[in-house]
Amino acid sequence: MNDLRSWRVPLPQTAVKCAATVVLAALAVLSTGDPQLVFLAGIAALGAGALALRDLLAPVRLTADAEGLTVVSGYAGKRRVPWPDVTAVRVDERQRLLMRTRLLEIETRDDLHLLSTFDLGEDVRDVEAELLRLSARD
């Protein structure tokens, strides 16, 4: 049995980031009379563009099968981790003020990978359950 599961950034989310990049870049170009607005809109366009580019270069953030998982590492690299090197898979849930955040934590012997619903396109609790099933942990 060689189940292969993968989780990726939802396409509509990538499209919104691309559209935001275009709008912010246009705002910077059209605001030549206001240097502060050009600067702020330009920086925002670069940030949104960097996020959109990462989604385009590495849309699949996590892949798992019976032998291990492959997780995005760095900006757009990939790292293969066999199950014996995975020390913990858990969901970290925090509430601050009115915001609740949930992150999937994949802890390996030498690293910690944090993934959100925005990275995976699914609720992190469902991904955690699937990873635990694939790793054959009790």
mmCIF file of N, CA and C in Angstrom:
data_model
loop_
_atom_site.group_PDB
_atom_site.id
_atom_site.type_symbol
_atom_site.label_atom_id
_atom_site.label_comp_id
_atom_site.label_asym_id
_atom_site.label_seq_id
_atom_site.Cartn_x
_atom_site.Cartn_y
_atom_site.Cartn_z
ATOM 1 N N MET A 1 0.842 -1.180 0.000
ATOM 2 C CA MET A 1 0.000 0.000 0.000
ATOM 3 C C MET A 1 0.883 1.238 0.000
ATOM 4 N N ASN A 2 0.819 2.003 -1.069
ATOM 5 C CA ASN A 2 1.678 3.176 -1.191
ATOM 6 C C ASN A 2 0.818 4.413 -1.428
ATOM 7 N N ASP A 3 0.113 4.813 -0.384
ATOM 8 C CA ASP A 3 -0.697 6.031 -0.471
ATOM 9 C C ASP A 3 0.219 7.224 -0.654
ATOM 10 N N LEU A 4 -0.152 8.105 -1.534
ATOM 11 C CA LEU A 4 0.588 9.356 -1.713
ATOM 12 C C LEU A 4 -0.403 10.491 -1.575
ATOM 13 N N ARG A 5 -0.148 11.363 -0.639
ATOM 14 C CA ARG A 5 -1.005 12.531 -0.416
ATOM 15 C C ARG A 5 -0.166 13.774 -0.578
ATOM 16 N N SER A 6 -0.770 14.808 -1.119
ATOM 17 C CA SER A 6 -0.065 16.085 -1.210
ATOM 18 C C SER A 6 -1.033 17.220 -0.895
ATOM 19 N N TRP A 7 -0.466 18.273 -0.354
ATOM 20 C CA TRP A 7 -1.235 19.459 0.009
ATOM 21 C C TRP A 7 -0.559 20.666 -0.606
ATOM 22 N N ARG A 8 -1.376 21.555 -1.161
ATOM 23 C CA ARG A 8 -0.841 22.690 -1.906
ATOM 24 C C ARG A 8 -1.589 23.961 -1.581
ATOM 25 N N VAL A 9 -0.971 25.058 -1.956
ATOM 26 C CA VAL A 9 -1.603 26.366 -1.805
ATOM 27 C C VAL A 9 -2.783 26.421 -2.773
ATOM 28 N N PRO A 10 -3.960 26.805 -2.307
ATOM 29 C CA PRO A 10 -5.119 26.894 -3.206
ATOM 30 C C PRO A 10 -4.871 27.904 -4.336
ATOM 31 N N LEU A 11 -5.268 27.539 -5.541
ATOM 32 C CA LEU A 11 -5.062 28.394 -6.710
ATOM 33 C C LEU A 11 -5.708 29.773 -6.561
ATOM 34 N N PRO A 12 -6.918 29.901 -6.021
ATOM 35 C CA PRO A 12 -7.489 31.242 -5.854
ATOM 36 C C PRO A 12 -6.635 32.145 -4.959
ATOM 37 N N GLN A 13 -6.004 31.565 -3.960
ATOM 38 C CA GLN A 13 -5.137 32.347 -3.081
ATOM 39 C C GLN A 13 -3.926 32.882 -3.850
ATOM 40 N N THR A 14 -3.345 32.062 -4.710
ATOM 41 C CA THR A 14 -2.221 32.508 -5.537
ATOM 42 C C THR A 14 -2.672 33.595 -6.498
ATOM 43 N N ALA A 15 -3.855 33.447 -7.064
ATOM 44 C CA ALA A 15 -4.388 34.455 -7.991
ATOM 45 C C ALA A 15 -4.587 35.794 -7.288
ATOM 46 N N VAL A 16 -5.058 35.776 -6.056
ATOM 47 C CA VAL A 16 -5.245 37.024 -5.297
ATOM 48 C C VAL A 16 -3.897 37.694 -5.054
ATOM 49 N N LYS A 17 -2.882 36.917 -4.726
ATOM 50 C CA LYS A 17 -1.550 37.487 -4.502
ATOM 51 C C LYS A 17 -0.991 38.104 -5.781
ATOM 52 N N CYS A 18 -1.208 37.435 -6.912
ATOM 53 C CA CYS A 18 -0.754 37.983 -8.197
ATOM 54 C C CYS A 18 -1.495 39.276 -8.531
ATOM 55 N N ALA A 19 -2.810 39.281 -8.319
ATOM 56 C CA ALA A 19 -3.607 40.473 -8.588
ATOM 57 C C ALA A 19 -3.186 41.625 -7.671
ATOM 58 N N ALA A 20 -2.933 41.333 -6.405
ATOM 59 C CA ALA A 20 -2.489 42.369 -5.469
ATOM 60 C C ALA A 20 -1.154 42.947 -5.902
ATOM 61 N N THR A 21 -0.274 42.111 -6.403
ATOM 62 C CA THR A 21 1.017 42.585 -6.895
ATOM 63 C C THR A 21 0.832 43.564 -8.045
ATOM 64 N N VAL A 22 -0.033 43.218 -8.983
ATOM 65 C CA VAL A 22 -0.283 44.086 -10.139
ATOM 66 C C VAL A 22 -0.907 45.409 -9.703
ATOM 67 N N VAL A 23 -1.885 45.352 -8.822
ATOM 68 C CA VAL A 23 -2.561 46.570 -8.355
ATOM 69 C C VAL A 23 -1.585 47.472 -7.610
ATOM 70 N N LEU A 24 -0.783 46.890 -6.736
ATOM 71 C CA LEU A 24 0.173 47.699 -5.974
ATOM 72 C C LEU A 24 1.265 48.286 -6.862
ATOM 73 N N ALA A 25 1.713 47.521 -7.845
ATOM 74 C CA ALA A 25 2.708 48.046 -8.785
ATOM 75 C C ALA A 25 2.115 49.182 -9.613
ATOM 76 N N ALA A 26 0.866 49.027 -10.041
ATOM 77 C CA ALA A 26 0.204 50.103 -10.796
ATOM 78 C C ALA A 26 0.038 51.344 -9.930
ATOM 79 N N LEU A 27 -0.297 51.154 -8.669
ATOM 80 C CA LEU A 27 -0.424 52.283 -7.745
ATOM 81 C C LEU A 27 0.907 53.011 -7.604
ATOM 82 N N ALA A 28 1.989 52.282 -7.523
ATOM 83 C CA ALA A 28 3.315 52.902 -7.420
ATOM 84 C C ALA A 28 3.650 53.696 -8.676
ATOM 85 N N VAL A 29 3.338 53.132 -9.836
ATOM 86 C CA VAL A 29 3.635 53.806 -11.102
ATOM 87 C C VAL A 29 2.767 55.051 -11.277
ATOM 88 N N LEU A 30 1.504 54.968 -10.880
ATOM 89 C CA LEU A 30 0.576 56.082 -11.070
ATOM 90 C C LEU A 30 0.721 57.184 -10.015
ATOM 91 N N SER A 31 1.514 56.946 -9.000
ATOM 92 C CA SER A 31 1.651 57.915 -7.908
ATOM 93 C C SER A 31 2.996 58.625 -7.943
ATOM 94 N N THR A 32 3.482 58.925 -9.121
ATOM 95 C CA THR A 32 4.816 59.519 -9.244
ATOM 96 C C THR A 32 4.937 60.880 -8.563
ATOM 97 N N GLY A 33 3.833 61.553 -8.327
ATOM 98 C CA GLY A 33 3.876 62.859 -7.662
ATOM 99 C C GLY A 33 4.048 62.763 -6.154
ATOM 100 N N ASP A 34 3.869 61.609 -5.587
ATOM 101 C CA ASP A 34 3.965 61.425 -4.140
ATOM 102 C C ASP A 34 5.034 60.375 -3.835
ATOM 103 N N PRO A 35 6.259 60.799 -3.529
ATOM 104 C CA PRO A 35 7.352 59.835 -3.338
ATOM 105 C C PRO A 35 7.112 58.841 -2.193
ATOM 106 N N GLN A 36 6.426 59.259 -1.144
ATOM 107 C CA GLN A 36 6.153 58.341 -0.047
ATOM 108 C C GLN A 36 5.210 57.222 -0.487
ATOM 109 N N LEU A 37 4.189 57.572 -1.247
ATOM 110 C CA LEU A 37 3.249 56.565 -1.738
ATOM 111 C C LEU A 37 3.928 55.633 -2.729
ATOM 112 N N VAL A 38 4.791 56.180 -3.570
ATOM 113 C CA VAL A 38 5.536 55.343 -4.519
ATOM 114 C C VAL A 38 6.374 54.327 -3.749
ATOM 115 N N PHE A 39 7.061 54.803 -2.708
ATOM 116 C CA PHE A 39 7.905 53.923 -1.908
ATOM 117 C C PHE A 39 7.078 52.831 -1.222
ATOM 118 N N LEU A 40 6.021 53.229 -0.533
ATOM 119 C CA LEU A 40 5.195 52.260 0.189
ATOM 120 C C LEU A 40 4.516 51.260 -0.743
ATOM 121 N N ALA A 41 3.949 51.761 -1.827
ATOM 122 C CA ALA A 41 3.288 50.867 -2.781
ATOM 123 C C ALA A 41 4.310 49.958 -3.459
ATOM 124 N N GLY A 42 5.496 50.485 -3.724
ATOM 125 C CA GLY A 42 6.549 49.670 -4.335
ATOM 126 C C GLY A 42 7.005 48.554 -3.412
ATOM 127 N N ILE A 43 7.215 48.877 -2.135
ATOM 128 C CA ILE A 43 7.613 47.855 -1.161
ATOM 129 C C ILE A 43 6.509 46.800 -1.008
ATOM 130 N N ALA A 44 5.263 47.250 -0.931
ATOM 131 C CA ALA A 44 4.142 46.314 -0.809
ATOM 132 C C ALA A 44 4.044 45.424 -2.053
ATOM 133 N N ALA A 45 4.267 46.001 -3.232
ATOM 134 C CA ALA A 45 4.231 45.219 -4.475
ATOM 135 C C ALA A 45 5.336 44.172 -4.481
ATOM 136 N N LEU A 46 6.509 44.534 -4.008
ATOM 137 C CA LEU A 46 7.608 43.570 -3.940
ATOM 138 C C LEU A 46 7.285 42.430 -2.970
ATOM 139 N N GLY A 47 6.710 42.779 -1.823
ATOM 140 C CA GLY A 47 6.340 41.746 -0.848
ATOM 141 C C GLY A 47 5.279 40.807 -1.388
ATOM 142 N N ALA A 48 4.237 41.371 -1.958
ATOM 143 C CA ALA A 48 3.167 40.534 -2.522
ATOM 144 C C ALA A 48 3.699 39.698 -3.680
ATOM 145 N N GLY A 49 4.581 40.300 -4.467
ATOM 146 C CA GLY A 49 5.181 39.570 -5.591
ATOM 147 C C GLY A 49 6.039 38.408 -5.124
ATOM 148 N N ALA A 50 6.779 38.608 -4.043
ATOM 149 C CA ALA A 50 7.613 37.531 -3.495
ATOM 150 C C ALA A 50 6.741 36.375 -3.007
ATOM 151 N N LEU A 51 5.633 36.707 -2.343
ATOM 152 C CA LEU A 51 4.727 35.657 -1.877
ATOM 153 C C LEU A 51 4.064 34.928 -3.045
ATOM 154 N N ALA A 52 3.659 35.677 -4.059
ATOM 155 C CA ALA A 52 3.034 35.059 -5.239
ATOM 156 C C ALA A 52 4.030 34.177 -5.988
ATOM 157 N N LEU A 53 5.267 34.653 -6.110
ATOM 158 C CA LEU A 53 6.291 33.876 -6.809
ATOM 159 C C LEU A 53 6.572 32.559 -6.083
ATOM 160 N N ARG A 54 6.614 32.609 -4.762
ATOM 161 C CA ARG A 54 6.825 31.372 -3.997
ATOM 162 C C ARG A 54 5.681 30.389 -4.250
ATOM 163 N N ASP A 55 4.445 30.903 -4.302
ATOM 164 C CA ASP A 55 3.297 30.024 -4.584
ATOM 165 C C ASP A 55 3.395 29.415 -5.975
ATOM 166 N N LEU A 56 3.953 30.156 -6.925
ATOM 167 C CA LEU A 56 4.087 29.645 -8.289
ATOM 168 C C LEU A 56 5.248 28.654 -8.415
ATOM 169 N N LEU A 57 6.346 28.909 -7.697
ATOM 170 C CA LEU A 57 7.513 28.033 -7.779
ATOM 171 C C LEU A 57 7.348 26.755 -6.957
ATOM 172 N N ALA A 58 6.687 26.858 -5.818
ATOM 173 C CA ALA A 58 6.519 25.703 -4.930
ATOM 174 C C ALA A 58 5.086 25.634 -4.427
ATOM 175 N N PRO A 59 4.130 25.341 -5.323
ATOM 176 C CA PRO A 59 2.737 25.315 -4.885
ATOM 177 C C PRO A 59 2.427 24.155 -3.946
ATOM 178 N N VAL A 60 3.114 23.031 -4.112
ATOM 179 C CA VAL A 60 2.904 21.878 -3.237
ATOM 180 C C VAL A 60 3.806 22.064 -2.024
ATOM 181 N N ARG A 61 3.186 22.239 -0.860
ATOM 182 C CA ARG A 61 3.946 22.520 0.355
ATOM 183 C C ARG A 61 4.301 21.257 1.139
ATOM 184 N N LEU A 62 3.507 20.196 0.943
ATOM 185 C CA LEU A 62 3.735 18.982 1.720
ATOM 186 C C LEU A 62 3.241 17.778 0.933
ATOM 187 N N THR A 63 4.074 16.741 0.909
ATOM 188 C CA THR A 63 3.713 15.465 0.290
ATOM 189 C C THR A 63 4.100 14.371 1.277
ATOM 190 N N ALA A 64 3.257 13.369 1.396
ATOM 191 C CA ALA A 64 3.553 12.287 2.333
ATOM 192 C C ALA A 64 3.138 10.948 1.738
ATOM 193 N N ASP A 65 3.918 9.938 2.080
ATOM 194 C CA ASP A 65 3.595 8.558 1.712
ATOM 195 C C ASP A 65 4.041 7.650 2.854
ATOM 196 N N ALA A 66 4.029 6.368 2.639
ATOM 197 C CA ALA A 66 4.358 5.422 3.707
ATOM 198 C C ALA A 66 5.824 5.485 4.130
ATOM 199 N N GLU A 67 6.702 5.966 3.265
ATOM 200 C CA GLU A 67 8.130 6.022 3.587
ATOM 201 C C GLU A 67 8.546 7.310 4.291
ATOM 202 N N GLY A 68 7.804 8.394 4.087
ATOM 203 C CA GLY A 68 8.187 9.668 4.688
ATOM 204 C C GLY A 68 7.425 10.816 4.080
ATOM 205 N N LEU A 69 7.962 12.002 4.263
ATOM 206 C CA LEU A 69 7.301 13.171 3.714
ATOM 207 C C LEU A 69 8.307 14.091 3.048
ATOM 208 N N THR A 70 7.793 14.923 2.167
ATOM 209 C CA THR A 70 8.586 15.951 1.514
ATOM 210 C C THR A 70 7.932 17.269 1.850
ATOM 211 N N VAL A 71 8.704 18.166 2.419
ATOM 212 C CA VAL A 71 8.173 19.442 2.875
ATOM 213 C C VAL A 71 8.954 20.568 2.204
ATOM 214 N N VAL A 72 8.257 21.662 1.926
ATOM 215 C CA VAL A 72 8.930 22.814 1.351
ATOM 216 C C VAL A 72 9.904 23.351 2.394
ATOM 217 N N SER A 73 11.085 23.720 1.941
ATOM 218 C CA SER A 73 12.134 24.182 2.842
ATOM 219 C C SER A 73 12.760 25.440 2.256
ATOM 220 N N GLY A 74 12.923 26.438 3.099
ATOM 221 C CA GLY A 74 13.449 27.698 2.595
ATOM 222 C C GLY A 74 12.394 28.400 1.762
ATOM 223 N N TYR A 75 12.840 29.134 0.753
ATOM 224 C CA TYR A 75 11.892 29.888 -0.061
ATOM 225 C C TYR A 75 11.070 28.981 -0.963
ATOM 226 N N ALA A 76 11.733 28.086 -1.689
ATOM 227 C CA ALA A 76 11.004 27.203 -2.596
ATOM 228 C C ALA A 76 11.689 25.857 -2.772
ATOM 229 N N GLY A 77 12.585 25.510 -1.848
ATOM 230 C CA GLY A 77 13.257 24.222 -1.932
ATOM 231 C C GLY A 77 12.392 23.115 -1.357
ATOM 232 N N LYS A 78 12.866 21.891 -1.501
ATOM 233 C CA LYS A 78 12.146 20.740 -0.962
ATOM 234 C C LYS A 78 13.118 19.895 -0.159
ATOM 235 N N ARG A 79 12.576 19.271 0.868
ATOM 236 C CA ARG A 79 13.390 18.409 1.712
ATOM 237 C C ARG A 79 12.618 17.123 1.982
ATOM 238 N N ARG A 80 13.254 16.010 1.697
ATOM 239 C CA ARG A 80 12.659 14.695 1.955
ATOM 240 C C ARG A 80 13.054 14.248 3.365
ATOM 241 N N VAL A 81 12.069 13.814 4.142
ATOM 242 C CA VAL A 81 12.303 13.380 5.519
ATOM 243 C C VAL A 81 11.674 12.001 5.699
ATOM 244 N N PRO A 82 12.479 10.976 5.966
ATOM 245 C CA PRO A 82 11.902 9.653 6.253
ATOM 246 C C PRO A 82 11.177 9.672 7.597
ATOM 247 N N TRP A 83 10.165 8.829 7.748
ATOM 248 C CA TRP A 83 9.369 8.813 8.981
ATOM 249 C C TRP A 83 10.203 8.633 10.250
ATOM 250 N N PRO A 84 11.243 7.804 10.251
ATOM 251 C CA PRO A 84 12.033 7.677 11.490
ATOM 252 C C PRO A 84 12.696 8.990 11.941
ATOM 253 N N ASP A 85 12.900 9.921 11.011
ATOM 254 C CA ASP A 85 13.499 11.213 11.366
ATOM 255 C C ASP A 85 12.471 12.236 11.846
ATOM 256 N N VAL A 86 11.195 11.899 11.723
ATOM 257 C CA VAL A 86 10.136 12.800 12.205
ATOM 258 C C VAL A 86 9.902 12.489 13.679
ATOM 259 N N THR A 87 10.151 13.483 14.535
ATOM 260 C CA THR A 87 10.013 13.253 15.981
ATOM 261 C C THR A 87 8.626 13.616 16.500
ATOM 262 N N ALA A 88 7.910 14.508 15.796
ATOM 263 C CA ALA A 88 6.562 14.877 16.248
ATOM 264 C C ALA A 88 5.783 15.515 15.112
ATOM 265 N N VAL A 89 4.498 15.229 15.094
ATOM 266 C CA VAL A 89 3.538 15.903 14.215
ATOM 267 C C VAL A 89 2.404 16.347 15.120
ATOM 268 N N ARG A 90 2.189 17.658 15.169
ATOM 269 C CA ARG A 90 1.157 18.175 16.072
ATOM 270 C C ARG A 90 0.614 19.490 15.548
ATOM 271 N N VAL A 91 -0.534 19.854 16.102
ATOM 272 C CA VAL A 91 -1.150 21.146 15.772
ATOM 273 C C VAL A 91 -0.940 22.088 16.951
ATOM 274 N N ASP A 92 -0.411 23.251 16.658
ATOM 275 C CA ASP A 92 -0.245 24.293 17.671
ATOM 276 C C ASP A 92 -1.374 25.299 17.472
ATOM 277 N N GLU A 93 -2.188 25.435 18.500
ATOM 278 C CA GLU A 93 -3.339 26.347 18.416
ATOM 279 C C GLU A 93 -3.185 27.420 19.481
ATOM 280 N N ARG A 94 -3.316 28.665 19.057
ATOM 281 C CA ARG A 94 -3.192 29.795 19.982
ATOM 282 C C ARG A 94 -4.295 30.800 19.710
ATOM 283 N N GLN A 95 -4.697 31.453 20.790
ATOM 284 C CA GLN A 95 -5.686 32.522 20.645
ATOM 285 C C GLN A 95 -5.125 33.781 21.296
ATOM 286 N N ARG A 96 -5.118 34.854 20.510
ATOM 287 C CA ARG A 96 -4.691 36.159 21.006
ATOM 288 C C ARG A 96 -5.751 37.161 20.592
ATOM 289 N N LEU A 97 -6.218 37.881 21.578
ATOM 290 C CA LEU A 97 -7.302 38.834 21.345
ATOM 291 C C LEU A 97 -8.449 38.100 20.663
ATOM 292 N N LEU A 98 -8.810 38.504 19.464
ATOM 293 C CA LEU A 98 -9.928 37.862 18.762
ATOM 294 C C LEU A 98 -9.452 36.909 17.666
ATOM 295 N N MET A 99 -8.153 36.693 17.575
ATOM 296 C CA MET A 99 -7.590 35.859 16.512
ATOM 297 C C MET A 99 -7.209 34.483 17.040
ATOM 298 N N ARG A 100 -7.576 33.468 16.314
ATOM 299 C CA ARG A 100 -7.163 32.101 16.626
ATOM 300 C C ARG A 100 -6.301 31.608 15.466
ATOM 301 N N THR A 101 -5.130 31.108 15.782
ATOM 302 C CA THR A 101 -4.248 30.564 14.753
ATOM 303 C C THR A 101 -3.985 29.095 15.025
ATOM 304 N N ARG A 102 -3.890 28.341 13.961
ATOM 305 C CA ARG A 102 -3.540 26.923 14.033
ATOM 306 C C ARG A 102 -2.421 26.678 13.041
ATOM 307 N N LEU A 103 -1.364 26.065 13.511
ATOM 308 C CA LEU A 103 -0.251 25.705 12.650
ATOM 309 C C LEU A 103 0.047 24.219 12.801
ATOM 310 N N LEU A 104 0.322 23.579 11.690
ATOM 311 C CA LEU A 104 0.786 22.209 11.724
ATOM 312 C C LEU A 104 2.290 22.262 11.954
ATOM 313 N N GLU A 105 2.743 21.602 13.007
ATOM 314 C CA GLU A 105 4.164 21.535 13.319
ATOM 315 C C GLU A 105 4.677 20.148 12.971
ATOM 316 N N ILE A 106 5.680 20.104 12.132
ATOM 317 C CA ILE A 106 6.355 18.848 11.815
ATOM 318 C C ILE A 106 7.775 19.003 12.334
ATOM 319 N N GLU A 107 8.049 18.288 13.409
ATOM 320 C CA GLU A 107 9.366 18.389 14.043
ATOM 321 C C GLU A 107 10.217 17.213 13.602
ATOM 322 N N THR A 108 11.414 17.524 13.116
ATOM 323 C CA THR A 108 12.362 16.484 12.742
ATOM 324 C C THR A 108 13.537 16.545 13.712
ATOM 325 N N ARG A 109 14.494 15.698 13.508
ATOM 326 C CA ARG A 109 15.646 15.673 14.416
ATOM 327 C C ARG A 109 16.406 16.992 14.418
ATOM 328 N N ASP A 110 16.378 17.706 13.307
ATOM 329 C CA ASP A 110 17.178 18.927 13.216
ATOM 330 C C ASP A 110 16.424 20.152 12.714
ATOM 331 N N ASP A 111 15.098 20.078 12.629
ATOM 332 C CA ASP A 111 14.355 21.212 12.072
ATOM 333 C C ASP A 111 12.910 21.200 12.561
ATOM 334 N N LEU A 112 12.251 22.314 12.366
ATOM 335 C CA LEU A 112 10.826 22.442 12.675
ATOM 336 C C LEU A 112 10.167 23.099 11.475
ATOM 337 N N HIS A 113 9.166 22.436 10.912
ATOM 338 C CA HIS A 113 8.447 22.958 9.752
ATOM 339 C C HIS A 113 7.048 23.371 10.208
ATOM 340 N N LEU A 114 6.674 24.606 9.913
ATOM 341 C CA LEU A 114 5.370 25.144 10.299
ATOM 342 C C LEU A 114 4.555 25.405 9.045
ATOM 343 N N LEU A 115 3.347 24.872 9.005
ATOM 344 C CA LEU A 115 2.473 25.037 7.847
ATOM 345 C C LEU A 115 1.081 25.429 8.331
ATOM 346 N N SER A 116 0.470 26.346 7.605
ATOM 347 C CA SER A 116 -0.869 26.810 7.969
ATOM 348 C C SER A 116 -1.894 26.276 6.971
ATOM 349 N N THR A 117 -3.144 26.552 7.261
ATOM 350 C CA THR A 117 -4.221 26.200 6.339
ATOM 351 C C THR A 117 -3.998 26.869 4.987
ATOM 352 N N PHE A 118 -3.437 28.078 4.997
ATOM 353 C CA PHE A 118 -3.171 28.785 3.751
ATOM 354 C C PHE A 118 -2.097 28.081 2.924
ATOM 355 N N ASP A 119 -1.173 27.366 3.573
ATOM 356 C CA ASP A 119 -0.163 26.594 2.856
ATOM 357 C C ASP A 119 -0.711 25.282 2.326
ATOM 358 N N LEU A 120 -1.633 24.686 3.072
ATOM 359 C CA LEU A 120 -2.056 23.317 2.796
ATOM 360 C C LEU A 120 -3.375 23.195 2.048
ATOM 361 N N GLY A 121 -4.202 24.230 2.109
ATOM 362 C CA GLY A 121 -5.492 24.163 1.441
ATOM 363 C C GLY A 121 -6.500 23.296 2.167
ATOM 364 N N GLU A 122 -6.182 22.862 3.379
ATOM 365 C CA GLU A 122 -7.059 22.037 4.207
ATOM 366 C C GLU A 122 -6.846 22.421 5.657
ATOM 367 N N ASP A 123 -7.795 22.058 6.488
ATOM 368 C CA ASP A 123 -7.634 22.293 7.920
ATOM 369 C C ASP A 123 -6.428 21.504 8.421
ATOM 370 N N VAL A 124 -5.602 22.135 9.230
ATOM 371 C CA VAL A 124 -4.375 21.490 9.694
ATOM 372 C C VAL A 124 -4.653 20.257 10.561
ATOM 373 N N ARG A 125 -5.786 20.211 11.223
ATOM 374 C CA ARG A 125 -6.127 19.025 12.034
ATOM 375 C C ARG A 125 -6.359 17.801 11.138
ATOM 376 N N ASP A 126 -6.986 18.030 9.981
ATOM 377 C CA ASP A 126 -7.203 16.926 9.045
ATOM 378 C C ASP A 126 -5.871 16.444 8.465
ATOM 379 N N VAL A 127 -4.981 17.375 8.187
ATOM 380 C CA VAL A 127 -3.665 16.999 7.656
ATOM 381 C C VAL A 127 -2.874 16.231 8.716
ATOM 382 N N GLU A 128 -2.946 16.695 9.955
ATOM 383 C CA GLU A 128 -2.265 15.992 11.048
ATOM 384 C C GLU A 128 -2.756 14.542 11.129
ATOM 385 N N ALA A 129 -4.058 14.336 11.085
ATOM 386 C CA ALA A 129 -4.620 12.991 11.167
ATOM 387 C C ALA A 129 -4.135 12.121 10.008
ATOM 388 N N GLU A 130 -4.094 12.691 8.822
ATOM 389 C CA GLU A 130 -3.637 11.935 7.658
ATOM 390 C C GLU A 130 -2.155 11.594 7.765
ATOM 391 N N LEU A 131 -1.350 12.530 8.250
ATOM 392 C CA LEU A 131 0.077 12.258 8.419
ATOM 393 C C LEU A 131 0.304 11.164 9.464
ATOM 394 N N LEU A 132 -0.431 11.206 10.544
ATOM 395 C CA LEU A 132 -0.295 10.170 11.562
ATOM 396 C C LEU A 132 -0.719 8.814 11.024
ATOM 397 N N ARG A 133 -1.735 8.791 10.176
ATOM 398 C CA ARG A 133 -2.159 7.535 9.549
ATOM 399 C C ARG A 133 -1.064 7.000 8.624
ATOM 400 N N LEU A 134 -0.494 7.885 7.806
ATOM 401 C CA LEU A 134 0.527 7.460 6.860
ATOM 402 C C LEU A 134 1.820 7.010 7.549
ATOM 403 N N SER A 135 2.105 7.621 8.672
ATOM 404 C CA SER A 135 3.334 7.254 9.364
ATOM 405 C C SER A 135 3.172 5.971 10.171
ATOM 406 N N ALA A 136 1.924 5.474 10.260
ATOM 407 C CA ALA A 136 1.607 4.246 10.998
ATOM 408 C C ALA A 136 1.964 4.373 12.468
ATOM 409 N N ARG A 137 1.740 5.570 13.012
ATOM 410 C CA ARG A 137 1.989 5.799 14.444
ATOM 411 C C ARG A 137 0.738 5.456 15.217
ATOM 412 N N ASP A 138 0.909 5.099 16.449
ATOM 413 C CA ASP A 138 -0.234 4.798 17.308
ATOM 414 C C ASP A 138 -0.661 6.020 18.077
#
